[in-house]
Coordinates of C-alpha atoms and ligand atoms in Angstrom, one line a residue:
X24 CA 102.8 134.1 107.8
X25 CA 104.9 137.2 108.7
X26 CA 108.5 137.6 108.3
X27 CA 110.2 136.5 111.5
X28 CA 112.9 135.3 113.2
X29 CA 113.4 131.6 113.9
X30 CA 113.8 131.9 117.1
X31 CA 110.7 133.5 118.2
X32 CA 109.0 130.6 116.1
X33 CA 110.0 127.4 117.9
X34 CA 107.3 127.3 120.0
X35 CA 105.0 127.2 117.2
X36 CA 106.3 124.9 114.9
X37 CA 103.6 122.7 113.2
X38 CA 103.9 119.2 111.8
X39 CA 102.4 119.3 108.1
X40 CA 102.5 117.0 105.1
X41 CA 103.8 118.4 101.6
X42 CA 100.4 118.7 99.4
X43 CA 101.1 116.3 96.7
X44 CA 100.0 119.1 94.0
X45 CA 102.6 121.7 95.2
X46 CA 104.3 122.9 92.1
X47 CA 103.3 120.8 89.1
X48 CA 105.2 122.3 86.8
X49 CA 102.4 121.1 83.6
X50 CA 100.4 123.7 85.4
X51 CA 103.4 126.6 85.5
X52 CA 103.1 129.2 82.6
X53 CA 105.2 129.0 79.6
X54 CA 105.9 132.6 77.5
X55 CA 103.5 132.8 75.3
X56 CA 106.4 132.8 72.5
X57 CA 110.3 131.8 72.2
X58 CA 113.2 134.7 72.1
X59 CA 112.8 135.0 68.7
X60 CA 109.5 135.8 68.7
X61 CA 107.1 132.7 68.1
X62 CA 108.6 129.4 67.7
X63 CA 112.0 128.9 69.0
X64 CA 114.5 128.8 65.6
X65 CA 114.7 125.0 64.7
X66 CA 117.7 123.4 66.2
X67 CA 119.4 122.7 62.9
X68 CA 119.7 126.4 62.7
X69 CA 121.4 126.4 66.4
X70 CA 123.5 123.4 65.9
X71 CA 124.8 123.4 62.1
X72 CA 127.4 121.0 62.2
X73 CA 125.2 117.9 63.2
X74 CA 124.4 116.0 60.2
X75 CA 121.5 113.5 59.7
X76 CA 122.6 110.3 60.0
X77 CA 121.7 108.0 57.0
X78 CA 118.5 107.3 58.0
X79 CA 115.7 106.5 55.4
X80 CA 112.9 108.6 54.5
X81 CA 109.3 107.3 55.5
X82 CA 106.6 106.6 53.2
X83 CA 103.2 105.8 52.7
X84 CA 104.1 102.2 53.5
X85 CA 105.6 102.8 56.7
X86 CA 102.8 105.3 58.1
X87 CA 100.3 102.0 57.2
X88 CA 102.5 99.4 58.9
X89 CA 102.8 101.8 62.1
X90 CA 98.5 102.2 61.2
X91 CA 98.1 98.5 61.4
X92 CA 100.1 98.4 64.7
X93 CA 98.4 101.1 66.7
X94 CA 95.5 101.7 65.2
X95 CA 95.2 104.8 62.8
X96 CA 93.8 107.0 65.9
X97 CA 97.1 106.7 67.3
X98 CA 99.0 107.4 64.5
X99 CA 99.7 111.6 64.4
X100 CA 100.3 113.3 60.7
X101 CA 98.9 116.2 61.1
X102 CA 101.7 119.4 61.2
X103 CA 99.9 121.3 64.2
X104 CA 99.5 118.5 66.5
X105 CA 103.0 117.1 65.5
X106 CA 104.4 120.2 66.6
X107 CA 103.8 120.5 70.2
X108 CA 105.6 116.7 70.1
X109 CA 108.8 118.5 68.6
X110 CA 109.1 121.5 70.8
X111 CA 111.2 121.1 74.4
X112 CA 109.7 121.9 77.3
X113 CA 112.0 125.5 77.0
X114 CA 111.2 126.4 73.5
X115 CA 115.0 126.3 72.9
X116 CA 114.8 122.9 70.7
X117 CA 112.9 122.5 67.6
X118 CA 112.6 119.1 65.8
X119 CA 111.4 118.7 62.0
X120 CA 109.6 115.3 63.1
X121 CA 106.7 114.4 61.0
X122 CA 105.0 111.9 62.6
X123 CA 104.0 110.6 66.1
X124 CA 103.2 107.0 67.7
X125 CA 101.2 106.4 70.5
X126 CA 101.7 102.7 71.6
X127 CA 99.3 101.6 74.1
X128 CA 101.7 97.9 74.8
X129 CA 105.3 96.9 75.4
X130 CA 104.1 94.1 72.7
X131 CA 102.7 97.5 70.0
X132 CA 106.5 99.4 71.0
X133 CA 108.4 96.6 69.9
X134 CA 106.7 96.1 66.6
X135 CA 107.3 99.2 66.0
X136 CA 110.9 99.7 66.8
X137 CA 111.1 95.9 64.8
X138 CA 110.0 98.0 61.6
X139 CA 112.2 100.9 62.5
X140 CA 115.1 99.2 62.6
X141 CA 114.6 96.9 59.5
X142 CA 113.6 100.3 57.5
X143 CA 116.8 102.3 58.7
X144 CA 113.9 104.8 60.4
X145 CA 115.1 106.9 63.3
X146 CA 113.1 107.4 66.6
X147 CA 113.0 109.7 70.0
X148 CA 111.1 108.2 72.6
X149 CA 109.2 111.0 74.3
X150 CA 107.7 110.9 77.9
X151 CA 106.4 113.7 79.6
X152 CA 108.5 115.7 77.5
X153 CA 109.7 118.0 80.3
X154 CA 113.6 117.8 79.5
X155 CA 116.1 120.7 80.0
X156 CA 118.5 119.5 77.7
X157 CA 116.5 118.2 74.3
X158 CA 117.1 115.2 74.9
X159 CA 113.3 114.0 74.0
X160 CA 112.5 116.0 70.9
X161 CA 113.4 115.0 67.5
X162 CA 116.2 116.9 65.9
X163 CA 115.6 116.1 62.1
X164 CA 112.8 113.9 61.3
X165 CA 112.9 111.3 63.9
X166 CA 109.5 109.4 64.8
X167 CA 108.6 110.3 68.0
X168 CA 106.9 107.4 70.0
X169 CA 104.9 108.5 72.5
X170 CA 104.9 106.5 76.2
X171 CA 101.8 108.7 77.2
X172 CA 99.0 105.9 76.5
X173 CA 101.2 103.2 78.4
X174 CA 100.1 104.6 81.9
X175 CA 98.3 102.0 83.9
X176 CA 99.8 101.1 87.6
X177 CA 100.6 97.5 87.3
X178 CA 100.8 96.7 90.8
X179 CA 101.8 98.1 94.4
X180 CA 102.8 95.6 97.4
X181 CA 102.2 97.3 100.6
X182 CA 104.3 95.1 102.6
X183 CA 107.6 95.0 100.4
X184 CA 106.6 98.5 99.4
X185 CA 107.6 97.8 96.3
X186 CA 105.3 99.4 93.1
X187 CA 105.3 98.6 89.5
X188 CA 103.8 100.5 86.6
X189 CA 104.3 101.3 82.8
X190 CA 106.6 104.1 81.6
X191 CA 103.7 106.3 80.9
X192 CA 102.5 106.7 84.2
X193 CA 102.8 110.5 85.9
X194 CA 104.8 110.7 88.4
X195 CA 102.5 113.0 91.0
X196 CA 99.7 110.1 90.0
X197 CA 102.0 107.1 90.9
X198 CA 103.1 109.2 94.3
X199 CA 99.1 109.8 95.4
X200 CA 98.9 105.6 94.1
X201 CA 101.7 105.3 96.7
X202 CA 100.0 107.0 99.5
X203 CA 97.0 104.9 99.5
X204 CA 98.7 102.4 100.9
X205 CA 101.2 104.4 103.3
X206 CA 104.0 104.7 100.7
X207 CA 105.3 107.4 98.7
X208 CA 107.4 107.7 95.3
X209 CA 111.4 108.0 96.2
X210 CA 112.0 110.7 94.1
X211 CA 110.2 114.1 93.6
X212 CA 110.5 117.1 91.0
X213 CA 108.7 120.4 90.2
X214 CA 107.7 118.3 87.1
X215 CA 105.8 115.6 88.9
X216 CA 102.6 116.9 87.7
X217 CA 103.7 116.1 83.7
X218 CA 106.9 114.5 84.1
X219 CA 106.5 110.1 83.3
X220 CA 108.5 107.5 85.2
X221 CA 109.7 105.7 82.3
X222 CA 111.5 109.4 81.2
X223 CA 112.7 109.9 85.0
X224 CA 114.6 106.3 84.7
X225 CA 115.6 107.0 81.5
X226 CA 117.3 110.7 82.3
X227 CA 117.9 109.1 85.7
X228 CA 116.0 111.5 87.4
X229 CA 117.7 113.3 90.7
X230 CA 114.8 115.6 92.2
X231 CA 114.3 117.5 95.6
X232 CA 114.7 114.8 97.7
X233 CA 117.4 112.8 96.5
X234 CA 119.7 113.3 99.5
X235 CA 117.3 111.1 101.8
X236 CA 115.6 108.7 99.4
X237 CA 118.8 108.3 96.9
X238 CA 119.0 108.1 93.0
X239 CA 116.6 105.9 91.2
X240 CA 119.5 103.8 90.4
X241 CA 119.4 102.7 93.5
X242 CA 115.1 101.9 94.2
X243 CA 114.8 100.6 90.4
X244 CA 114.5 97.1 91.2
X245 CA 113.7 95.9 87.7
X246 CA 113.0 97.0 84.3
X247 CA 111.4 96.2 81.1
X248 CA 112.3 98.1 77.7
X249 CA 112.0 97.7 74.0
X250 CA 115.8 97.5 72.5
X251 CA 116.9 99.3 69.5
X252 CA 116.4 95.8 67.7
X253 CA 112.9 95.6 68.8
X254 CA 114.0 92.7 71.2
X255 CA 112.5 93.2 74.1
X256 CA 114.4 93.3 77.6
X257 CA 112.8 91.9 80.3
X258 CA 114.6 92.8 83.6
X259 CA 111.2 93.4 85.5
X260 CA 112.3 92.0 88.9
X261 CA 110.8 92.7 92.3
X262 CA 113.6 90.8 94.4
X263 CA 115.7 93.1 96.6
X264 CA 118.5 90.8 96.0
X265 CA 119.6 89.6 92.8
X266 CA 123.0 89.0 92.4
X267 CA 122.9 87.5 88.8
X268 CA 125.9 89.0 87.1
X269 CA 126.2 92.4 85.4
X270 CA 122.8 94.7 86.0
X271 CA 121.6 95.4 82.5
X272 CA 119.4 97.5 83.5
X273 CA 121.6 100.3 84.2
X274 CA 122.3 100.6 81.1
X275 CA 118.8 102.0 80.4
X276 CA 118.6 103.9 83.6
X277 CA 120.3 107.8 82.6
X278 CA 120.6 106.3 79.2
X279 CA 118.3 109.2 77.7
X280 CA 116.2 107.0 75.4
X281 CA 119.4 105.9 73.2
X282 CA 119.6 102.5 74.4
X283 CA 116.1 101.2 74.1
X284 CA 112.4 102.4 75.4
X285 CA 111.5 101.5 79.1
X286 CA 108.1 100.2 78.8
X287 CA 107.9 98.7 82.7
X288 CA 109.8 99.4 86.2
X289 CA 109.7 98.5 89.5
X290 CA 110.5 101.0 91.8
X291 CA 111.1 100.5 96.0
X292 CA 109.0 102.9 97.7
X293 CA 109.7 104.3 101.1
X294 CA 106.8 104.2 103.9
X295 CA 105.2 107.5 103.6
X296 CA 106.5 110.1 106.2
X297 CA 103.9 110.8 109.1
X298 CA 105.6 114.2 109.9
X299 CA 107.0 116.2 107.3
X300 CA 108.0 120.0 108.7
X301 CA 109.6 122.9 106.4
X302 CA 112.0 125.3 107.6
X303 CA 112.9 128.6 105.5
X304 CA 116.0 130.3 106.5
X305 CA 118.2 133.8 105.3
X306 CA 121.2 133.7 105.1
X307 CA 124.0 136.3 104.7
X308 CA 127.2 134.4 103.2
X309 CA 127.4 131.2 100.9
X310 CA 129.9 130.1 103.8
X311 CA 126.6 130.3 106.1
X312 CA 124.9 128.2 103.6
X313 CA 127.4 125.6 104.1
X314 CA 128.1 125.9 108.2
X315 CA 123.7 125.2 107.9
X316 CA 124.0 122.2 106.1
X317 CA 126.7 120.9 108.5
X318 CA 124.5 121.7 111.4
X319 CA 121.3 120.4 109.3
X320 CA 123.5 117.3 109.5
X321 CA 124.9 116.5 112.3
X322 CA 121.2 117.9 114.4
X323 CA 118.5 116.7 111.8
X324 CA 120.6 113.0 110.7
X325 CA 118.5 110.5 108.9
X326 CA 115.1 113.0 109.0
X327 CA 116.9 115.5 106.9
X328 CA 114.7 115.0 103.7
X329 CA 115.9 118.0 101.8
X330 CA 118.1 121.2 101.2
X331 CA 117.7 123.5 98.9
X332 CA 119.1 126.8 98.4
X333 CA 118.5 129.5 96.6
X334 CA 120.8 132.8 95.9
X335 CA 118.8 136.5 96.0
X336 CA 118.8 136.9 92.0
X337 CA 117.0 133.2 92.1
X338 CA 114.4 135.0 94.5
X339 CA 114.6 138.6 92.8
X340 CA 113.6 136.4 89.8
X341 CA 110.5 134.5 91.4
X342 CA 108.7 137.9 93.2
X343 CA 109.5 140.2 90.2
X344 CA 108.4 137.9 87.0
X345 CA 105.9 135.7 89.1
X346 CA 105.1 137.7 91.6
X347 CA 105.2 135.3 94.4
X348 CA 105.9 136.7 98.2
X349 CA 109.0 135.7 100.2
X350 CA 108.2 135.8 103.8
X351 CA 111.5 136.7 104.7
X352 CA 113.3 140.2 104.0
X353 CA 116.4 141.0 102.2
X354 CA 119.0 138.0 102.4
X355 CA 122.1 137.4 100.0
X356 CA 120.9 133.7 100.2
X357 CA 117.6 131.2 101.6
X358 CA 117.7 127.7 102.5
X359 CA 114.5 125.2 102.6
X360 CA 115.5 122.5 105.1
X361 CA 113.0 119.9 105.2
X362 CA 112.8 117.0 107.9
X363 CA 110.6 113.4 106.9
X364 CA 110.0 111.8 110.1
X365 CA 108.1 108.8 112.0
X366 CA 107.7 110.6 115.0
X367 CA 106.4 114.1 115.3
X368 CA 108.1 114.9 118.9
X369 CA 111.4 113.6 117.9
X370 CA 111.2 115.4 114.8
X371 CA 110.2 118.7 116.4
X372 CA 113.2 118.0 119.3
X373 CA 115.5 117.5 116.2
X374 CA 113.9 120.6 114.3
X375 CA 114.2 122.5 117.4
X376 CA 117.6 121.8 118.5
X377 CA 118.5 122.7 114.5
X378 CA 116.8 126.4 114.4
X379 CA 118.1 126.7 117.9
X380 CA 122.0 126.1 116.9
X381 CA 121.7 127.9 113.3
X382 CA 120.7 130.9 115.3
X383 CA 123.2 131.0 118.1
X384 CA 125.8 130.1 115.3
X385 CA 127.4 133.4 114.6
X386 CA 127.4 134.7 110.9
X387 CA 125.1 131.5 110.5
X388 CA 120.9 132.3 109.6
X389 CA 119.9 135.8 110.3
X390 CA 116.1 135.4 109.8
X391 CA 113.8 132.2 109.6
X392 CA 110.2 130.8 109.9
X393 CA 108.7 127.5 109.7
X394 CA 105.8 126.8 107.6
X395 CA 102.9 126.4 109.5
X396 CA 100.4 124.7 107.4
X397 CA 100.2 123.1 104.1
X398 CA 99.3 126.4 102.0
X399 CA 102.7 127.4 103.5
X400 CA 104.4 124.3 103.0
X401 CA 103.5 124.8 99.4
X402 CA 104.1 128.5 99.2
X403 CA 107.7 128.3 100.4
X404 CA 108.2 124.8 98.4
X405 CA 106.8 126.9 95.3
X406 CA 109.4 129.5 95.8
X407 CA 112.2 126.9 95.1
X408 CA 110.3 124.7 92.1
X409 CA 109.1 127.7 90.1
X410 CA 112.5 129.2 90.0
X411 CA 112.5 127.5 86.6
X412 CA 109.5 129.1 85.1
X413 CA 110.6 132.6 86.5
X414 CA 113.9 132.9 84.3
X415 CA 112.2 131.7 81.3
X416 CA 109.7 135.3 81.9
X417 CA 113.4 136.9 81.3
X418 CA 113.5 135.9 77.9
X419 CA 116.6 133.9 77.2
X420 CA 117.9 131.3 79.2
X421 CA 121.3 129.8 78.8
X422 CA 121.0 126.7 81.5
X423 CA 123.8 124.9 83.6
X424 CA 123.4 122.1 85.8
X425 CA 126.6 121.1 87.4
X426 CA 127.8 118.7 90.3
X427 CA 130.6 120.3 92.4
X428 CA 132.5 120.1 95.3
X429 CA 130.8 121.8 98.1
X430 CA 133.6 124.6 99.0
X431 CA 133.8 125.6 95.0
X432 CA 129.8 125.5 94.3
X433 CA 129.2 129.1 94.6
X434 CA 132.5 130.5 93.3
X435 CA 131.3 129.1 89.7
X436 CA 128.2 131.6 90.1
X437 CA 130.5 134.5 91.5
X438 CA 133.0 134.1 89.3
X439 CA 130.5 133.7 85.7
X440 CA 128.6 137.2 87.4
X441 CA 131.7 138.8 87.0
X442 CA 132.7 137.4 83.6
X443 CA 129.1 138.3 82.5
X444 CA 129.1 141.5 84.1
X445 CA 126.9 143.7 82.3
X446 CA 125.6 141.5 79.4
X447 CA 123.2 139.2 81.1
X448 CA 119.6 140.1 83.0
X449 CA 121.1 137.4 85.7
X450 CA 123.1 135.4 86.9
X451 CA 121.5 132.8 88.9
X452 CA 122.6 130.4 91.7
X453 CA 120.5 127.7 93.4
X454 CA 120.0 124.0 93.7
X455 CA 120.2 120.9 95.9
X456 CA 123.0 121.4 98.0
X457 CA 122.9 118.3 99.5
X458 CA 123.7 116.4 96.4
X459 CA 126.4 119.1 95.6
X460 CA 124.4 120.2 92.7
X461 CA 124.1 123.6 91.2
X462 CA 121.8 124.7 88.9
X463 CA 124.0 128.1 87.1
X464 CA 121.4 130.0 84.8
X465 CA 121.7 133.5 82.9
X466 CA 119.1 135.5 81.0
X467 CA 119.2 137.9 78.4
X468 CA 116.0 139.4 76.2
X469 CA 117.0 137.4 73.5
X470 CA 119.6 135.0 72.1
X471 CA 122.8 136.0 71.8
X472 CA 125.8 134.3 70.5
X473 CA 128.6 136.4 71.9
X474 CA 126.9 135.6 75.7
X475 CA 126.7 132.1 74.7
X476 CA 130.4 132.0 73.5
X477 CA 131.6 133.8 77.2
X478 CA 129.7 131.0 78.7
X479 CA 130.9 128.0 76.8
X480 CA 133.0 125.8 76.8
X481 CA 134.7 128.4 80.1
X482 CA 131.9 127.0 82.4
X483 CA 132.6 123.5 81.4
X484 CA 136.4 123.5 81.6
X485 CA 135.7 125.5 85.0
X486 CA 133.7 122.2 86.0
X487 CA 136.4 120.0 84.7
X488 CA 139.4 121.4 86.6
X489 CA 137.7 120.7 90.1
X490 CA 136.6 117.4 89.2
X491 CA 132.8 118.3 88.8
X492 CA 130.1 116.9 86.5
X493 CA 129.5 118.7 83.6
X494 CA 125.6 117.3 83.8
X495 CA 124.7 116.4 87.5
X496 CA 120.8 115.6 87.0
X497 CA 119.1 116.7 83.7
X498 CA 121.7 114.6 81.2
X499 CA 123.3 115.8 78.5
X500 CA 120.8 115.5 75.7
X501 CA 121.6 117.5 72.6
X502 CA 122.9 119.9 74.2
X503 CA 125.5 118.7 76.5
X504 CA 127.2 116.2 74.4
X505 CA 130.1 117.4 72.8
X506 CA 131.2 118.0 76.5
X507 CA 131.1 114.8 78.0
X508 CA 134.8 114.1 77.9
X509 CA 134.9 116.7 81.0
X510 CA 133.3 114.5 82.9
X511 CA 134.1 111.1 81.7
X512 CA 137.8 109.5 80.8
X513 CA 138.2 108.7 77.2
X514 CA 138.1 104.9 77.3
X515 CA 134.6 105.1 79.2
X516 CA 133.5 107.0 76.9
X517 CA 134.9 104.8 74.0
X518 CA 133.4 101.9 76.0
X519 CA 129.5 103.8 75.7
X520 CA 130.2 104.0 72.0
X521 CA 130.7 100.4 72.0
X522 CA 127.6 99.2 73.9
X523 CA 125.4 101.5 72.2
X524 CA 127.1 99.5 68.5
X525 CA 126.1 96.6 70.3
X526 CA 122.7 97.2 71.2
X527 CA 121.5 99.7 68.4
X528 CA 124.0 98.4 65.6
X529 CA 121.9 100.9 63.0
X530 CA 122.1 103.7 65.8
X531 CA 118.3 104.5 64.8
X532 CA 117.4 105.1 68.8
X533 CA 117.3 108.8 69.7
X534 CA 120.4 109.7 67.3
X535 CA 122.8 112.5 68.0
X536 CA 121.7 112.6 71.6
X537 CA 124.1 111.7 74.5
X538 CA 127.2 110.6 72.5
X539 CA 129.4 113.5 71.1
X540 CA 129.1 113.8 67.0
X541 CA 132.3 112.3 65.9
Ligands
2HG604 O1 116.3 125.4 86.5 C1 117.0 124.4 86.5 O2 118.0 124.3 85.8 C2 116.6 123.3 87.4 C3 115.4 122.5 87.2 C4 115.2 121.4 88.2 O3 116.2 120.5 88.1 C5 115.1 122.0 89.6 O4 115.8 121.5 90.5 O5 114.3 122.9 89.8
ZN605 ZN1 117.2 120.1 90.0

């Protein structure tokens, strides 16, 4: 696995499928402790001017009403095992929750979320709890229930391909679930290996392969959740078609857990791809990034599954604090290509034709190679998806995740490195490029506010001039919130306010999350 050019590849090019364990990110090191030096501060202390709601108090009373509900096993008081339930996936959020509820049934959620809602208690529901933007972590004393005992697969139909399972099901188990039968999950993430489908509908999960398989808003056939009322919503359809006036359940799907719990979904599932093949290209310009995904366009069509690129401080970051290898030398930027085919001599043509025009393209890809196995497959793959766990090795990360027009995507990252020039470890440029979506991250050793203030709001109103999102994939959580009027006109914003008074008239469901504080 030698660093070569394309070219003298082709005639090797294998066929391989993507291991379904590449890159679970439950398996990726964390720091052993936060910037400041064991727990991250709690996020009071970060965000001051968020007040808690007027939310009652629990007592005795309520922890033996939730006891006679799930069963006192499931019931979690004690401080040390309530604190891993508080603490983001980061270490950048810290909740003061006191208690935890692990539900087993939609039927157990709902009576629970019936005596929040009487009492005036607030809740966070809490999946996998791999969230960039604390979104599923308590910020004051908010129960947290728990969808991690509600994980049995309810059902897959080989011939509609369509599968159906609780919220608490893994994602990397439902997509090896979908393979026994020749089908595979239409949406996939470095998290797959902790992340839970009912948290992927609820953040509206985007993932690696969103270009080809498009967003779960689209393969979410039906839904069930528990409302803020303890009502519960039963959209769990399996029809392709339904036509039935306004889709409800797109209001839970990206809703971030503060219009209700989903319990159920239904999710479309492609037919598993027979050939999948990776290619791994440097690149010398940003402007050869994008003439490569025109080409990747145009030559690779509907077997284009992914692309992915990453800038050199992305891959400085991975070899340095993980210590992986990158096959290729020196480049100022590396795209992962990936076809999904039926056929593996049409897709090899296609893949073919691709490398062969990239490389007679001047100023296009200087250097490439094609992975030739699955170990390579994953090593390349693992490259991209641990990007993640590599800045966090920095210290501090201050994390951006944008959508953008394709001609302005990397003149946000040029543009903050010379803002930042000098203060930050890195500035760091990669993403899913085509979905348009950058993900704009800078380290320093520790926290420090007078980075944070260069950053924000500039990088927002940045986004906001050309029309971009201000959250393209990971939501906007806690942290995000105060800026979603950059990416949304007032009155829609006005009109969110009013469906979440509709459905949660005691706003008890995942409070100051999503909505700005106002
Ligand atoms: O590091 C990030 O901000 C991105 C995380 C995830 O969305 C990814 O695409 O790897
Ligand atoms: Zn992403």
């Amino acid at each position: 696995f030698q660093a070569s050019r394309a070219a003298s590849l082709l005639p090797q090019l294998l066929l391989r499928r993507r291991p379904a364990s590449a890159g679970a990110f439950a398996l990726l090191a964390r720091p052993a402790s936060s910037a400041s030096g064991g727990l991250p501060p709690l996020t009071t202390e970060i965000h001051p001017g968020i007040k808690r709601g007027a939310f009652s108090q629990l007592t005795d009373a309520d922890v033996s009403a939730f006891e006679a509900i799930v069963g006192g096993d499931h019931v979690i008081k004690d401080a040390d095992e309530v604190l891993s339930y508080n603490i983001d996936w980061l270490r950048i959020c810290r909740g003061q929750g006191q208690l935890v509820l692990r539900p087993k049934t939609t039927e157990e959620v709902s009576a629970i979320v019936r005596h929040c809602n009487k009492r005036r208690l607030a809740v966070v529901p809490q999946g996998g709890n791999t969230g960039l933007v604390g979104g599923s972590v308590p910020l004051f004393d908010e129960i947290v229930i728990s969808t991690s005992r509600m994980n049995s697969l309810l059902s897959i139909d080989p011939v509609s391909g369509v599968l159906v399972a609780e919220a608490g099901c893994v994602l990397e188990q439902l997509d090896r679930e979908a393979a026994s039968q020749g089908l595979m999950m239409p949406l996939d993430l470095g998290a797959k290996g902790s992340c839970q489908i009912g948290g992927n509908l609820a953040t509206n999960a985007g993932g690696l392969r969103l270009l080809r398989y498009g967003s779960l808003r689209g393969t979410t056939l039906g839904l069930e959740a528990v409302l803020p009322t303890g009502q519960v919503l039963d959209c769990l359809t399996t029809l392709r078609k339904d036509n039935t006036g306004y889709d409800i359940k797109q209001l839970l799907i990206g809703s971030e857990g503060t219009l209700g719990i989903i319990t159920k979904a239904a999710i479309l599932c492609p037919a598993r791809p027979k050939s999948v093949q990776l290619a791994f290209l440097g690149l010398d310009s940003f402007q050869a990034v994008l003439d490569t995904y025109r080409l990747a366009r145009r030559s690779l069509g509907e077997i284009l599954s992914a692309f992915e690129f990453i800038d050199s401080e992305s891959m400085r970051a991975v070899k340095k604090n993980l210590g992986l290898s990158c096959p290729l030398g020196e480049h100022s930027f590396y795209v992962l290509a990936e076809t999904s085919g039926s056929n593996e001599t049409h897709d090899r043509e296609k893949l073919d034709g691709f490398i062969e025009s990239v490389m007679s393209m001047d100023g296009c890809a200087t250097d490439g190679t094609v992975a030739q196995d699955a170990g390579q497959f994953a090593h390349l793959w693992s490259l991209r998806e641990r990007i993640v766990e590599s800045l966090l090795v920095d210290g501090y990360e201050y994390k951006y995740d944008v959508s953008l027009p394709l001609a302005d995507i990397y003149r946000l990252v040029e543009h903050m490195r010379t803002r930042l020039d000098g203060r930050v470890i890195r500035t760091a440029g990669y993403g899913h490029l085509g979905d348009g979506n950058l993900h704009l991250n800078f380290t320093t050793p520790k926290f420090d506010a007078k980075v944070l203030e260069l950053i924000e709001p500039h990088v927002f109103d940045w986004v906001r001039d050309r029309r971009g999102s201000v959250s393209a994939e990971h939501g906007l959580g806690l942290k995000k919130s105060q800026y979603i009027r950059h990416s949304k006109a007032d009155f829609a914003v006005r009109v969110m306010a009013e469906v979440k008074r509709l459905l949660d008239p005691n706003g008890i469901m995942n409070p100051y999350k999503v909505l700005p504080d106002e």
